[in-house]
Tab-separated table of C-alpha atoms in Angstrom:
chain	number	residue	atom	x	y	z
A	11	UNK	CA	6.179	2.809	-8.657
A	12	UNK	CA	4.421	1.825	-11.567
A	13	UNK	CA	6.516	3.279	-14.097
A	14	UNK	CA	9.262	1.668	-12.345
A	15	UNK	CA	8.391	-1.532	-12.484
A	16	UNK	CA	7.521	-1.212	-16.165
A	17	UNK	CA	10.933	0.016	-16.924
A	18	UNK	CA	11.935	-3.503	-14.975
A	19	UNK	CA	10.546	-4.866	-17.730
A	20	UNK	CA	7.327	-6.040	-15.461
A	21	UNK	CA	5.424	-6.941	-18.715
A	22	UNK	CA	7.852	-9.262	-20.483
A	23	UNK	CA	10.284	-10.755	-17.771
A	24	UNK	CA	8.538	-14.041	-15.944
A	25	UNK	CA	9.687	-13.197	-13.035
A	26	UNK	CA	9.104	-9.737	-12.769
A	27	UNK	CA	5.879	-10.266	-14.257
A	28	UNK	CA	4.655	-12.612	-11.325
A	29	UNK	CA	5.464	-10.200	-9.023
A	30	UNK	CA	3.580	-7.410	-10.508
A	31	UNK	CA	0.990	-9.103	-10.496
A	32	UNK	CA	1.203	-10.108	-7.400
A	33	UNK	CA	1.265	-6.740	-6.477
A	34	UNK	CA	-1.472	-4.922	-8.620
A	35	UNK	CA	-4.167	-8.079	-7.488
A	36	UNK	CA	-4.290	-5.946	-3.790
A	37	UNK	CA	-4.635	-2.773	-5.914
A	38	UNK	CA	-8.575	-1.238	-7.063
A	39	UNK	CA	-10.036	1.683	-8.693
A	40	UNK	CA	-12.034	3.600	-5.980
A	41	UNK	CA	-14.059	6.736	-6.383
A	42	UNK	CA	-15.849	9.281	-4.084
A	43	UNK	CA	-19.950	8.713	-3.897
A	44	UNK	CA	-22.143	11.770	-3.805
A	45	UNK	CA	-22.024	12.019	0.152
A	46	UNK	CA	-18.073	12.056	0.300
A	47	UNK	CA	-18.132	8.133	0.796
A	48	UNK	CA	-14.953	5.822	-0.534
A	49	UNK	CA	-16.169	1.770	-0.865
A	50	UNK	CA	-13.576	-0.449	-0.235
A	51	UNK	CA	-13.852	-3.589	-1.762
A	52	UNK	CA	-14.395	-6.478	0.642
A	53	UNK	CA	-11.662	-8.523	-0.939
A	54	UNK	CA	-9.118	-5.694	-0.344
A	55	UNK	CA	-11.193	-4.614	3.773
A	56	UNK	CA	-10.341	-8.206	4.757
A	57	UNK	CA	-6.709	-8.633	3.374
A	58	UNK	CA	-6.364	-5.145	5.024
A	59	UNK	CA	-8.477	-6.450	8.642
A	60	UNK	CA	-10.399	-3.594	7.890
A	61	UNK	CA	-13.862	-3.838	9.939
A	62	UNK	CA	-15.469	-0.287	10.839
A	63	UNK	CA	-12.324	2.085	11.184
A	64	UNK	CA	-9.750	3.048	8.900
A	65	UNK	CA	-7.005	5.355	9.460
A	66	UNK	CA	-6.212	7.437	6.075
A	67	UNK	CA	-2.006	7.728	5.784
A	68	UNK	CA	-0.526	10.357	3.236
A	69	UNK	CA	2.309	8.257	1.513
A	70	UNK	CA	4.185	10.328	-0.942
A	71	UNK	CA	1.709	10.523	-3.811
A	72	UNK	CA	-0.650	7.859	-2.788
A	73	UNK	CA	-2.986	7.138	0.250
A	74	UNK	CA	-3.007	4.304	2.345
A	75	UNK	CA	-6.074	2.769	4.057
A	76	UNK	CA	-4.874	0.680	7.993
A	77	UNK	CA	-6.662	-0.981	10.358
A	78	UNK	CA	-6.375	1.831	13.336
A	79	UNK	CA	-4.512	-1.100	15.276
A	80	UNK	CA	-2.570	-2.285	12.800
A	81	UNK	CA	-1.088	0.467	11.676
A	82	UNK	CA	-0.019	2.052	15.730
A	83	UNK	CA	1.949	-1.569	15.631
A	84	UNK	CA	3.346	-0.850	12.101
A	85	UNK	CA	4.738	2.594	13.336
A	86	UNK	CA	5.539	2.295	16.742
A	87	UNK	CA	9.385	1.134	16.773
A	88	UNK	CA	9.751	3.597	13.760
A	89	UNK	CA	10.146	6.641	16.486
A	90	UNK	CA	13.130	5.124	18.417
A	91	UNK	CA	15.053	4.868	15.975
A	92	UNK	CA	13.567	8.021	13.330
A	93	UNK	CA	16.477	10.914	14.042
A	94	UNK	CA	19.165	8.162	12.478
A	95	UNK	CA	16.970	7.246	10.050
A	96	UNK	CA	16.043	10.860	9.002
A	97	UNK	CA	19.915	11.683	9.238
A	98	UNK	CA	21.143	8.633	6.563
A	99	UNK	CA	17.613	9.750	4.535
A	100	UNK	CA	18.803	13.134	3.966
């Protein structure tokens, strides 16, 4: 995504430049403590309503962090309608 929006011109264009920002200031480095641990930083747990459980989602080549509850509503009309959207997807 990011080498997408820098061919947008993301870095020059005003417009596109808001928006990339926009978009990289709910964006942080994390790394792996010595027991296995990720921190998320309370900025991003609270935009996210992330209190004590997070649900990990594989997303192509990045992993998302949900609120458990959040992300069952996010989902949930996506299975009524998958098999057309899997048939126009492929």
């Amino acid at each position: 995504m990011l080498d997408r929006l820098e061919r947008r011109r993301a870095r020059v264009d005003r417009d596109q430049r808001r928006h990339f920002l926009r978009l990289m200031r709910h964006t942080a480095e994390a790394t792996v403590d010595a027991q296995g641990r990720i921190s998320v930083p309370e900025r991003l747990a609270e935009y996210a309503g992330i209190e004590k459980e997070i649900v990990f989602v594989g997303a192509g080549d990045v992993i998302e962090m949900w609120n458990p509850e959040s992300y069952r509503k996010y989902v949930a009309g996506a299975e009524e309608d998958f098999d057309g959207w899997l048939a126009d997807f492929l």
